[in-house]
mmCIF file of C-alpha atoms in Angstrom:
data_model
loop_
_atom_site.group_PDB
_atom_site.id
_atom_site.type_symbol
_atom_site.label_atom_id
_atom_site.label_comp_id
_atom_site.label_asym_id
_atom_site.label_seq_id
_atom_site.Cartn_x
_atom_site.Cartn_y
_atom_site.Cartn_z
ATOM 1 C CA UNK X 1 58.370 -113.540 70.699
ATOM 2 C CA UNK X 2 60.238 -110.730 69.114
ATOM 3 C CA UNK X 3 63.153 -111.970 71.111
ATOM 4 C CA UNK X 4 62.686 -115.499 69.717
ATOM 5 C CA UNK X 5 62.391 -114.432 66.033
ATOM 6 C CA UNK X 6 65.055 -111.899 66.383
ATOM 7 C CA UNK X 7 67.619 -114.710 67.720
ATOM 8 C CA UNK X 8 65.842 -116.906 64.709
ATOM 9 C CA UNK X 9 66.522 -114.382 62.146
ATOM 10 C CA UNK X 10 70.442 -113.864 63.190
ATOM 11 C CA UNK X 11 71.331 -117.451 63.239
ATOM 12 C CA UNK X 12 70.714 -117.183 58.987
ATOM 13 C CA UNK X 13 70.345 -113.888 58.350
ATOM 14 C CA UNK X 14 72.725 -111.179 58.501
ATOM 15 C CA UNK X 15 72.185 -107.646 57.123
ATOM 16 C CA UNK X 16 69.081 -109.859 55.042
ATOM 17 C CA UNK X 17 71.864 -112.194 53.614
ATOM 18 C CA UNK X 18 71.505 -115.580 54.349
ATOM 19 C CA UNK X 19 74.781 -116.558 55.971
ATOM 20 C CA UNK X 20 74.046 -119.979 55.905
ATOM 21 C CA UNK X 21 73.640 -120.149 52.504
ATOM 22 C CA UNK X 22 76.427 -117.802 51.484
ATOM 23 C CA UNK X 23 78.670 -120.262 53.495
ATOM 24 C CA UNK X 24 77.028 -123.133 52.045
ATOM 25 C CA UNK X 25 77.847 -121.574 48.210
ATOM 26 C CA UNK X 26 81.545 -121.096 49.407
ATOM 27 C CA UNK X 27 81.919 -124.886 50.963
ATOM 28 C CA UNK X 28 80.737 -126.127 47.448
ATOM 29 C CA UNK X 29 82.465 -123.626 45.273
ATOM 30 C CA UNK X 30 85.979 -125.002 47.157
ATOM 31 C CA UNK X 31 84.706 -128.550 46.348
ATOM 32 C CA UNK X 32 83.708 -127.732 42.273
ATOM 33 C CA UNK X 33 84.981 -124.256 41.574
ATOM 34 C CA UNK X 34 83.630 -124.882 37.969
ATOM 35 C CA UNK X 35 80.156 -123.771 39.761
ATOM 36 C CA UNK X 36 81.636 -120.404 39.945
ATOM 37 C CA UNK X 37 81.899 -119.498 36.930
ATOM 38 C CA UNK X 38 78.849 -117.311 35.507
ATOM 39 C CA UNK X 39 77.642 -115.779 32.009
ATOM 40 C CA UNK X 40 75.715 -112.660 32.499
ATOM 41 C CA UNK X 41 73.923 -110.624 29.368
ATOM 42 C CA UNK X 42 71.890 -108.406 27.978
ATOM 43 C CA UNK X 43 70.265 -107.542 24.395
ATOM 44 C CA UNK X 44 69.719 -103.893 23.521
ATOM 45 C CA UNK X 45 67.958 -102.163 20.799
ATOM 46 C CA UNK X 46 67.899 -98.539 19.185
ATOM 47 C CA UNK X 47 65.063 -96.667 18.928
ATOM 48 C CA UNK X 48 65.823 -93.789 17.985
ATOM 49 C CA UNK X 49 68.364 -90.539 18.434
ATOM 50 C CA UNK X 50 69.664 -91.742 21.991
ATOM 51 C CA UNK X 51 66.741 -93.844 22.825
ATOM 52 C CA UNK X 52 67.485 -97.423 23.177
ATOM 53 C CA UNK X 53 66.199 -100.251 25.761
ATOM 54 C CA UNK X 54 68.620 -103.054 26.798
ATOM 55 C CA UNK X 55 66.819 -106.240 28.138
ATOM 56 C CA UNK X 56 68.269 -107.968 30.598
ATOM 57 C CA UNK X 57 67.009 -111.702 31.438
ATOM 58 C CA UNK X 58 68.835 -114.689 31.442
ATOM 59 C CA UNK X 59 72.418 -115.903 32.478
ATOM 60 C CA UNK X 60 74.380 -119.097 33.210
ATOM 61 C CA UNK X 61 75.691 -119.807 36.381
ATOM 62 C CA UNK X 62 76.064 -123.178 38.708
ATOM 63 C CA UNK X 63 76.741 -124.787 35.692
ATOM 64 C CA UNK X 64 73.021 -124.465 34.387
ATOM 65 C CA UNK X 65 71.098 -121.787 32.591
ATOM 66 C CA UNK X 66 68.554 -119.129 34.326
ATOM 67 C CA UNK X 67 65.560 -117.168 33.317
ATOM 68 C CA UNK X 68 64.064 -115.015 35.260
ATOM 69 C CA UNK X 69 60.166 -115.083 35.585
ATOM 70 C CA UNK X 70 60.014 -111.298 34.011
ATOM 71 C CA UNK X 71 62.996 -109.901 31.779
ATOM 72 C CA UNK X 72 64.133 -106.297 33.169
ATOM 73 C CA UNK X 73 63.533 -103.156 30.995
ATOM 74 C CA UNK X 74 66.193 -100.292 31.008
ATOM 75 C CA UNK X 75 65.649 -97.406 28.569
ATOM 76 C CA UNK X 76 68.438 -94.962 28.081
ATOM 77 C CA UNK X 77 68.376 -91.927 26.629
ATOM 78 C CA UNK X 78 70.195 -88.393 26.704
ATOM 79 C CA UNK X 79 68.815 -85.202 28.301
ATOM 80 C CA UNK X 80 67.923 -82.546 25.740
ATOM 81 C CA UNK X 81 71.266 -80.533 25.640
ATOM 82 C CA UNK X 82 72.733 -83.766 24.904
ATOM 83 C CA UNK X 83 70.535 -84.214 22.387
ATOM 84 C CA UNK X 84 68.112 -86.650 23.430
ATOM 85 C CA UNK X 85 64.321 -86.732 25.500
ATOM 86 C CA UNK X 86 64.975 -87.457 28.913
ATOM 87 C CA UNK X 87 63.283 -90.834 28.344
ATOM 88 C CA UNK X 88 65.890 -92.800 30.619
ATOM 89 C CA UNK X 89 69.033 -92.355 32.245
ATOM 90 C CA UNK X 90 72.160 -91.745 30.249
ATOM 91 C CA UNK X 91 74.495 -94.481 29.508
ATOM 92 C CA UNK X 92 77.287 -93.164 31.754
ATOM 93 C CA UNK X 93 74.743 -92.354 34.550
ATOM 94 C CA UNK X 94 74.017 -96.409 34.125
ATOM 95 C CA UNK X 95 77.349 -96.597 34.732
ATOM 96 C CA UNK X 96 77.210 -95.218 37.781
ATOM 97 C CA UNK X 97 74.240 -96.872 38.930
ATOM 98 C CA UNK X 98 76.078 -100.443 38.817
ATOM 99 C CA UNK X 99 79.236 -98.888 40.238
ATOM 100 C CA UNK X 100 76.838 -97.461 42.835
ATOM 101 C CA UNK X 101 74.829 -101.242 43.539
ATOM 102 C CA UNK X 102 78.079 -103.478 43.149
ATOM 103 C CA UNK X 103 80.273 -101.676 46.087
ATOM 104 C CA UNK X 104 76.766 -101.317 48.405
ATOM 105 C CA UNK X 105 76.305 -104.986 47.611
ATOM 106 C CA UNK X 106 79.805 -106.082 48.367
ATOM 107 C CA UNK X 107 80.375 -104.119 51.656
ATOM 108 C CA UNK X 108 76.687 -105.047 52.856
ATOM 109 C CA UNK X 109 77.610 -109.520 51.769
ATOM 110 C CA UNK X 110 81.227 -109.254 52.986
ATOM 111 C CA UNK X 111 80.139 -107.603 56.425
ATOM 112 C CA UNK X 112 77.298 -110.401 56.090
ATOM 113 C CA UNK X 113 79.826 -112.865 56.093
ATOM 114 C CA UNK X 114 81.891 -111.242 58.955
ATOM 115 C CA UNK X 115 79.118 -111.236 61.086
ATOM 116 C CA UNK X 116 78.985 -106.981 61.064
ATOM 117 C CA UNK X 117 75.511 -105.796 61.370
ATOM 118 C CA UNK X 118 74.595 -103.009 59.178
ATOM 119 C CA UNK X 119 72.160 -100.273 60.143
ATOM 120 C CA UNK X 120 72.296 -98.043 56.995
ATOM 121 C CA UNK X 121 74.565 -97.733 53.374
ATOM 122 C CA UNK X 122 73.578 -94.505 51.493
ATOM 123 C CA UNK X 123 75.975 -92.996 48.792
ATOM 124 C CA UNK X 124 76.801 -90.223 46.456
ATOM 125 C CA UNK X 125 78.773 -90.497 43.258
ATOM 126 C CA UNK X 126 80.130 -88.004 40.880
ATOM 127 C CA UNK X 127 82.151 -88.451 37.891
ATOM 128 C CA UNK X 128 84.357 -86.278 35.798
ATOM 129 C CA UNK X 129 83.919 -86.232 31.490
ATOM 130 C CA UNK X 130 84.970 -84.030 29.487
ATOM 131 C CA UNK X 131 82.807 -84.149 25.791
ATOM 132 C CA UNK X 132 85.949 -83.436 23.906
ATOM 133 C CA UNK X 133 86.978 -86.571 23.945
ATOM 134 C CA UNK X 134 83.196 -88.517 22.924
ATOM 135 C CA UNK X 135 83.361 -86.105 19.985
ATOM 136 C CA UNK X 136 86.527 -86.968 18.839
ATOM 137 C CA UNK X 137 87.820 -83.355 19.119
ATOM 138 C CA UNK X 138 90.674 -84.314 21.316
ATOM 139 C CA UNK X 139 93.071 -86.845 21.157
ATOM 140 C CA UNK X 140 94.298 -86.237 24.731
ATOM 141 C CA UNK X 141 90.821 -86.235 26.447
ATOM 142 C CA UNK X 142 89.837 -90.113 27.106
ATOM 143 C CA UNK X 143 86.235 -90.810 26.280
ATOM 144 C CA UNK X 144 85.614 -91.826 29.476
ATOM 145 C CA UNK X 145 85.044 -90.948 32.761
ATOM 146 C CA UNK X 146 88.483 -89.210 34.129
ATOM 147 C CA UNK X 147 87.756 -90.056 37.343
ATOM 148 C CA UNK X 148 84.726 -91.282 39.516
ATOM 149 C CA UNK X 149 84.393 -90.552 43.244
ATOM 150 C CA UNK X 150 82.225 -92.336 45.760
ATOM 151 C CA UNK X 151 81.157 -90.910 49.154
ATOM 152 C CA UNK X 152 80.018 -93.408 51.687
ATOM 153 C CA UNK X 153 77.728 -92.787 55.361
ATOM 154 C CA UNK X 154 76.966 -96.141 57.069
ATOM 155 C CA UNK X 155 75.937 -96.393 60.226
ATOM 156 C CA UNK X 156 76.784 -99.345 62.289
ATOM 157 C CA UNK X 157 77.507 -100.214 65.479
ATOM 158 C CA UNK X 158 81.374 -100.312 65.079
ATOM 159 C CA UNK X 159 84.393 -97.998 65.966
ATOM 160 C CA UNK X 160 85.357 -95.055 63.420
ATOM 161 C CA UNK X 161 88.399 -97.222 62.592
ATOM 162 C CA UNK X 162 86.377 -100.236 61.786
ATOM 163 C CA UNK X 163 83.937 -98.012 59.873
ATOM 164 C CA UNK X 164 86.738 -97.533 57.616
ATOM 165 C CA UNK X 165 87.874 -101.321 57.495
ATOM 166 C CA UNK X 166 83.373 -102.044 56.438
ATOM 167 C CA UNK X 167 83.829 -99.254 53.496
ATOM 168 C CA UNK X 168 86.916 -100.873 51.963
ATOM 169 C CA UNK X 169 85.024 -104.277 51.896
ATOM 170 C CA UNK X 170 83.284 -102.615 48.487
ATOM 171 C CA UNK X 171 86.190 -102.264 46.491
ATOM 172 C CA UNK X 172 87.890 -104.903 47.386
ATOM 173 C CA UNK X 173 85.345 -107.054 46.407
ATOM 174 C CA UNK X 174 83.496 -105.382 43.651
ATOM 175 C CA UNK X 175 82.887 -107.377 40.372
ATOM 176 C CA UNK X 176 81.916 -103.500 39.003
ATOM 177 C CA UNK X 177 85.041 -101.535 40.666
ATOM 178 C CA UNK X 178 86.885 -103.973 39.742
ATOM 179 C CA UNK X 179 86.235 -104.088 36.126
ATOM 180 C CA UNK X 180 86.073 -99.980 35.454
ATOM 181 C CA UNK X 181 89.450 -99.740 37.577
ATOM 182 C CA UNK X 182 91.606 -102.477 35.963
ATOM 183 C CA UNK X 183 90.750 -102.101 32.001
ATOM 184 C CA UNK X 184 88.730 -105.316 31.540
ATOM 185 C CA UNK X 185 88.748 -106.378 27.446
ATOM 186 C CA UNK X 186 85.018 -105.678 25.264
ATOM 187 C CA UNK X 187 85.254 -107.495 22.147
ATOM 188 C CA UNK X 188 82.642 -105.895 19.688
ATOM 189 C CA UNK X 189 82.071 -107.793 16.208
ATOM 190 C CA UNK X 190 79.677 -107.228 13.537
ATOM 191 C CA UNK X 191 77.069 -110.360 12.766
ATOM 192 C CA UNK X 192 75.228 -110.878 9.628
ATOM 193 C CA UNK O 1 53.722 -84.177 1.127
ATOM 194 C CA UNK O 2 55.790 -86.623 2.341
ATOM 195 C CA UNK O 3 58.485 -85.844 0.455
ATOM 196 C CA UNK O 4 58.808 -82.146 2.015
ATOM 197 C CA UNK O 5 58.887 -83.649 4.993
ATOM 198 C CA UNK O 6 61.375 -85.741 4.707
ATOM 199 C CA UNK O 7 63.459 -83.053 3.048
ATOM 200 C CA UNK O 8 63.038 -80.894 5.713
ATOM 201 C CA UNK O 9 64.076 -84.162 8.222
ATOM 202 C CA UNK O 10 67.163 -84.594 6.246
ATOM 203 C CA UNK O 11 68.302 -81.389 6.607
ATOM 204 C CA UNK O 12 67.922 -81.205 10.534
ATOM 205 C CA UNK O 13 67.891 -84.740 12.289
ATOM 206 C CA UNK O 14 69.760 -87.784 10.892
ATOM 207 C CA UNK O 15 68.694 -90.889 12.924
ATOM 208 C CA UNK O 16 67.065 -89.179 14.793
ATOM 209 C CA UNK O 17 69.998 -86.804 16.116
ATOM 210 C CA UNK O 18 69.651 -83.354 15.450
ATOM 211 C CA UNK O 19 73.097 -82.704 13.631
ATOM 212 C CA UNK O 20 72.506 -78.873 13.037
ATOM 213 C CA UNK O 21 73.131 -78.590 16.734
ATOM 214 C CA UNK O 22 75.185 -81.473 17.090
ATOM 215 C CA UNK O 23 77.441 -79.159 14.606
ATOM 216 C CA UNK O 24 76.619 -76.278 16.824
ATOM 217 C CA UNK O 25 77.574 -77.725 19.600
ATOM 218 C CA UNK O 26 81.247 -78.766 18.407
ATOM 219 C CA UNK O 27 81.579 -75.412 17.575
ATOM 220 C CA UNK O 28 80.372 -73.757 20.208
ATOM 221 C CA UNK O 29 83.362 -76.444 22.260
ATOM 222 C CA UNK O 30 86.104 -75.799 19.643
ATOM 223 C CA UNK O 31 85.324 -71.859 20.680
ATOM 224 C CA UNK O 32 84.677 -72.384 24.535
ATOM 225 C CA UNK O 33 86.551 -76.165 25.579
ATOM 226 C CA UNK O 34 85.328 -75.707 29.140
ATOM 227 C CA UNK O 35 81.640 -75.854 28.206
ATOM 228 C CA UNK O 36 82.601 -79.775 27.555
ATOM 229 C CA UNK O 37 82.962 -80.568 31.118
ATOM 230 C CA UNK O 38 80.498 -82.714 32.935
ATOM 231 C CA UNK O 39 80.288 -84.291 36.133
ATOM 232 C CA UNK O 40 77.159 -86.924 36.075
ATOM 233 C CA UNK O 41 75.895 -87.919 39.779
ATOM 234 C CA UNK O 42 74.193 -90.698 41.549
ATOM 235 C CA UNK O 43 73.250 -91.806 44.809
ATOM 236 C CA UNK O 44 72.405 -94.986 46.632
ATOM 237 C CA UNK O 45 70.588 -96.347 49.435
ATOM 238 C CA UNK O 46 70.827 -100.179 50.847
ATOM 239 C CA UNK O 47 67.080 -101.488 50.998
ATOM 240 C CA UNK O 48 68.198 -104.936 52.637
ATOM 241 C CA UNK O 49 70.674 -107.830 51.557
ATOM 242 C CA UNK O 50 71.497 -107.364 47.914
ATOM 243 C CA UNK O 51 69.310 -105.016 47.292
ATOM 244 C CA UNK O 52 69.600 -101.336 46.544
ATOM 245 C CA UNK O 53 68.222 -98.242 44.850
ATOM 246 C CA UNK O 54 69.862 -95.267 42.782
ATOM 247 C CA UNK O 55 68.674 -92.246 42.249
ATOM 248 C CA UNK O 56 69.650 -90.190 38.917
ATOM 249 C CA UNK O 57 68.482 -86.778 38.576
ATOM 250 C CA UNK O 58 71.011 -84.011 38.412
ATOM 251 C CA UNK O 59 74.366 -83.059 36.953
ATOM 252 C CA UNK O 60 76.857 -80.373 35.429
ATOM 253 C CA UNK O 61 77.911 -79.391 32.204
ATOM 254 C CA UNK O 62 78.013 -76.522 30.112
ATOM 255 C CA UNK O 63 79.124 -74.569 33.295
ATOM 256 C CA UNK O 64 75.767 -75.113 34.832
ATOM 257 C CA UNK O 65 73.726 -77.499 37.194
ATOM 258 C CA UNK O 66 70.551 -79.004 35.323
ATOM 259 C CA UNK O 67 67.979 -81.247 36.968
ATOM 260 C CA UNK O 68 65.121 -83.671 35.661
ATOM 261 C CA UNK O 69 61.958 -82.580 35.623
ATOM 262 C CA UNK O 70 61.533 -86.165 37.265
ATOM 263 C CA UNK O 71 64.874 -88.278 38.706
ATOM 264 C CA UNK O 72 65.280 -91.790 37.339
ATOM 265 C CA UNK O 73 64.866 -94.805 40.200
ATOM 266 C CA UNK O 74 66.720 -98.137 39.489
ATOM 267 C CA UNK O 75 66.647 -100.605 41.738
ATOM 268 C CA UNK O 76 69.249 -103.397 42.034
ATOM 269 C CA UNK O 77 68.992 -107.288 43.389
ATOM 270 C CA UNK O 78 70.461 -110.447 43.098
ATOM 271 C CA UNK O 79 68.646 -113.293 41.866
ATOM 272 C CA UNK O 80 68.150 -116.134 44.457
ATOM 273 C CA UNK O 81 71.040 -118.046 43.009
ATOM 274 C CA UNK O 82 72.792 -115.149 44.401
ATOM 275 C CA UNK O 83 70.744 -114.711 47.513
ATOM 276 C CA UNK O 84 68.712 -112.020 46.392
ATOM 277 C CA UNK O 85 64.806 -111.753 45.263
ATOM 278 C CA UNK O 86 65.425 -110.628 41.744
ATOM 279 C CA UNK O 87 63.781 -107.008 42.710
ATOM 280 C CA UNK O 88 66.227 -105.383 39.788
ATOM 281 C CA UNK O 89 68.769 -106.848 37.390
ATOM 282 C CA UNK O 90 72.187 -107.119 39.620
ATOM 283 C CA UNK O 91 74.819 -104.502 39.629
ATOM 284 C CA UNK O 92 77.371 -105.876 36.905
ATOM 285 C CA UNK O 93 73.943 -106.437 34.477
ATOM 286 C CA UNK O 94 73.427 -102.970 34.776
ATOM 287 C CA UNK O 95 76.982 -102.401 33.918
ATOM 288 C CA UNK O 96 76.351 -104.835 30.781
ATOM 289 C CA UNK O 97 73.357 -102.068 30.034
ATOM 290 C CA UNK O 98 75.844 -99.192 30.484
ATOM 291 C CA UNK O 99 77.760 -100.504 27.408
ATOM 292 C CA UNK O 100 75.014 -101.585 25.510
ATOM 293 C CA UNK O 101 73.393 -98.209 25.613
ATOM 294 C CA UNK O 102 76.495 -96.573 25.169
ATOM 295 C CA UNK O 103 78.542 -98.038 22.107
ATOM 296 C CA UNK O 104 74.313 -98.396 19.994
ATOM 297 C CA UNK O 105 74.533 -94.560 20.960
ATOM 298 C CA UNK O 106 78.485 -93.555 19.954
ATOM 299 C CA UNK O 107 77.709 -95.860 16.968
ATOM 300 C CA UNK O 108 73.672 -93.788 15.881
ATOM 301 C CA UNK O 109 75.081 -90.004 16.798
ATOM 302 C CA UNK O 110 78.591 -90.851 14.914
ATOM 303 C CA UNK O 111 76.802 -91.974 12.051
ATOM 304 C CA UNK O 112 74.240 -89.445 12.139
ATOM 305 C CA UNK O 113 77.444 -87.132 11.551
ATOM 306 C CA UNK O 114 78.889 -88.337 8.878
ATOM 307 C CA UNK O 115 75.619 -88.349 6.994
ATOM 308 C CA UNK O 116 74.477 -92.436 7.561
ATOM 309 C CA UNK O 117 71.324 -93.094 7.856
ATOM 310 C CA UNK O 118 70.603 -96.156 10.300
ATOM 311 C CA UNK O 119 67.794 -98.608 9.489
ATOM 312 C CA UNK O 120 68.416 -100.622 13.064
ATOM 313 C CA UNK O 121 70.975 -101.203 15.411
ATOM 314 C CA UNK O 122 70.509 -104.564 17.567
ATOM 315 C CA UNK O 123 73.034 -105.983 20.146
ATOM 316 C CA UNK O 124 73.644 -108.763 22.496
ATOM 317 C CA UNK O 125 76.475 -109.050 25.150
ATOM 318 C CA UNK O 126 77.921 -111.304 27.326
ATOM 319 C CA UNK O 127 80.491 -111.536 29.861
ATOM 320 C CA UNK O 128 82.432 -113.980 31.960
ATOM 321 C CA UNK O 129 82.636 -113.755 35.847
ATOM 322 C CA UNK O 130 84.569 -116.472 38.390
ATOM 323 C CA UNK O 131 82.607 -115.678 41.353
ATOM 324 C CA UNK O 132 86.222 -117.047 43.371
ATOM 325 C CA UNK O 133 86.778 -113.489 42.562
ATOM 326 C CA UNK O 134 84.012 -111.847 44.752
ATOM 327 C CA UNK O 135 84.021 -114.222 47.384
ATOM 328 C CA UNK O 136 87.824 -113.576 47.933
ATOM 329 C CA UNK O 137 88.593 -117.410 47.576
ATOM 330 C CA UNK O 138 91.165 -116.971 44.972
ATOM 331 C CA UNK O 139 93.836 -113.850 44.561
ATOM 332 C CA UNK O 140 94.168 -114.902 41.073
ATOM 333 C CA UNK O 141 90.598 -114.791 39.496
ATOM 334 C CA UNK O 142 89.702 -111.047 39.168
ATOM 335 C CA UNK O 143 86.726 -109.882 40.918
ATOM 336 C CA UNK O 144 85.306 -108.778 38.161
ATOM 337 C CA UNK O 145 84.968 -109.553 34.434
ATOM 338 C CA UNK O 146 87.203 -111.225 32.919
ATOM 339 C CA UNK O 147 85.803 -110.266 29.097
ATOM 340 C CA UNK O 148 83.086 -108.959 27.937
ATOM 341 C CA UNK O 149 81.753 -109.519 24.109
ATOM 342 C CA UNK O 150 79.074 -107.583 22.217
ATOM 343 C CA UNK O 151 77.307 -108.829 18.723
ATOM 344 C CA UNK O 152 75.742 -105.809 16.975
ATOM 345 C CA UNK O 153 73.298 -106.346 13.754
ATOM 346 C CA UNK O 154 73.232 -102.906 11.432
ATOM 347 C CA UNK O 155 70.892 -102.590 8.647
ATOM 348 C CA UNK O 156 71.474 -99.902 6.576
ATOM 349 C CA UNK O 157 72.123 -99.052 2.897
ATOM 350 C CA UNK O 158 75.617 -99.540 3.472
ATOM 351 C CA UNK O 159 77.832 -102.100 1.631
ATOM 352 C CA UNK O 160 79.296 -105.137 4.217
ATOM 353 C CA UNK O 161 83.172 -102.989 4.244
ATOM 354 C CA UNK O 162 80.684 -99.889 5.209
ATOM 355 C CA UNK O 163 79.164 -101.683 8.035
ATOM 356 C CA UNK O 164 82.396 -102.546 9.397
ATOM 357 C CA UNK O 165 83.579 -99.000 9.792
ATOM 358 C CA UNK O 166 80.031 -98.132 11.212
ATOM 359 C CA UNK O 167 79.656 -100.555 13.909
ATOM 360 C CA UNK O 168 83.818 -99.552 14.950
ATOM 361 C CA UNK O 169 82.165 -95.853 15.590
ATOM 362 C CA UNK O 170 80.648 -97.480 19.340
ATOM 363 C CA UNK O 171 84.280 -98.421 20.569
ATOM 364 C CA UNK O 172 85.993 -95.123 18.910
ATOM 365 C CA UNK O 173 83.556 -93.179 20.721
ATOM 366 C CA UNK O 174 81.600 -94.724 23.252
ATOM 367 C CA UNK O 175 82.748 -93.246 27.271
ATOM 368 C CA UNK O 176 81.363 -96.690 28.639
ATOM 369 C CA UNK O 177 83.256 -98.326 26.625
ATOM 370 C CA UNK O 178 86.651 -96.411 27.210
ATOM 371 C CA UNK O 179 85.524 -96.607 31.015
ATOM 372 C CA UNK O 180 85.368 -100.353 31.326
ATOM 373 C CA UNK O 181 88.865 -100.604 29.275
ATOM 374 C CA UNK O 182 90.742 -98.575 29.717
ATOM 375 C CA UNK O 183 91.229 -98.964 33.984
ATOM 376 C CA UNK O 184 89.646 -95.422 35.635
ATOM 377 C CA UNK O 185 90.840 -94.724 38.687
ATOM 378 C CA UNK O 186 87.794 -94.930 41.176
ATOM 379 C CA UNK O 187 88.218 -93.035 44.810
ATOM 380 C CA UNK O 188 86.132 -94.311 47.864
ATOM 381 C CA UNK O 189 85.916 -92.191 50.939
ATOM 382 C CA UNK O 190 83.751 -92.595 54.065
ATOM 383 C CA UNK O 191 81.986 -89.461 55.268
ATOM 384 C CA UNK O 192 81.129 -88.958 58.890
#
């Protein structure tokens, strides 16, 4: 029986994506790439010092809107030699977070897709700031993170060589890579 | 009553940012620059398919490690659309959040600076993906976004020009912001 559900499970599941269906999206998105094209969002208010919650919910996609039966809750806030209460990760730390999710997802659906069976993803990422530049007392610091660096371990059973061909799946398919490393545009406009 | 109290507020926190040490603090950098440097960490572990968890707890900066009493846990998912359960907003949501949290921050601390007081600061974003791009069907749609667009509502005693100026603190200042435009190079390495 475990044999049985085993052979089951791999003829539509790989790495707990559903190949079939992943295939299925591609055939149709080649037939009506207008399906492709998504809206994601989120609304955010300030509560106070650097304590705000950003509520994340609904998005277009497939040409139709979505709503999720529960809207996510994300609280941010700064650690108290930043000035804030520790009631939420920082804003940059989010940051990391979706760089962190984005590349996991993409190497663990692209492998999916290339039939590569996955045992384990776990990461580590650190990124470089310098406050100089948030506080405007630099011209020459960016803002920003300077750099970011991931570390990857993944266990599968595969070569070292292709090891390093499964890790390079994230960013080269990574909606979140992709937009912190090519300088995507943020409009920001005041509303009445 | 009241009124000492809010005397005594005024002269410490604005918006609930404490700008005596806020002013400390960019002294205590313009003295001792290196005390600006941060590095802010995460890590990541694949549960299955699309979905993974980060971890926030510790990081560097004024030339010493700190740690949360508690770390911060955020899972990440797709939503079925996306072959995922919806078990946490998906990873470029949570980049959405990122800049939410960021610019409503760079816009209250900047303002708490210059002496504005902030009645509320609301936001909504939205940005545009062509999933072509992940899915590696098209070498011309970027992976991903292709714009992102944030709507802020301000009230405060602050004449419509005022606003203006206030709600251009978030993209002066905000690192999330500079991050996601501004094209930071991001380094992936496998580690045996």
């Amino acid at each position: 029986m475990a044999q049985t559900a085993k052979n089951t499970e791999s003829q539509h599941s790989v790495n707990g994506v559903a190949v079939d269906k992943l295939f299925g999206t591609i055939d149709a998105i080649k037939k009506t790439p207008v399906i492709a094209t998504f809206k994601f969002r989120a609304s955010n208010k300030w509560l106070d010092g650097g304590h705000n919650r950003t509520i994340i919910n609904n998005y277009y996609g497939t040409q139709q809107e979505h709503e999720r039966k529960k809207p996510f809750v994300l609280d941010a806030d700064e650690p108290p030699i930043l000035l804030g209460n520790d009631q939420g990760p920082n804003p940059v730390e989010y940051a990391l977070t979706a760089l962190a999710a984005c590349v996991t997802s993409s190497i663990v659906y692209h492998a999916a897709a290339k039939g590569i069976r996955l045992n384990s993803v776990e990461s580590r990422l650190e990124g470089d700031i310098d406050l100089q530049g948030f506080l405007g007392l630099s011209k020459e610091v960016p803002r920003g993170y300077k750099e970011i660096r991931m570390f990857f371990k993944i266990d599968a059973d595969a070569s070292d060589e292709k090891l390093e061909e499964i890790v390079q799946l994230g960013p080269t398919y990574s909606p979140v890579y992709d937009t912190i490393t090519r300088a995507v545009p943020v409009k920001v406009k005041l509303e009445k």
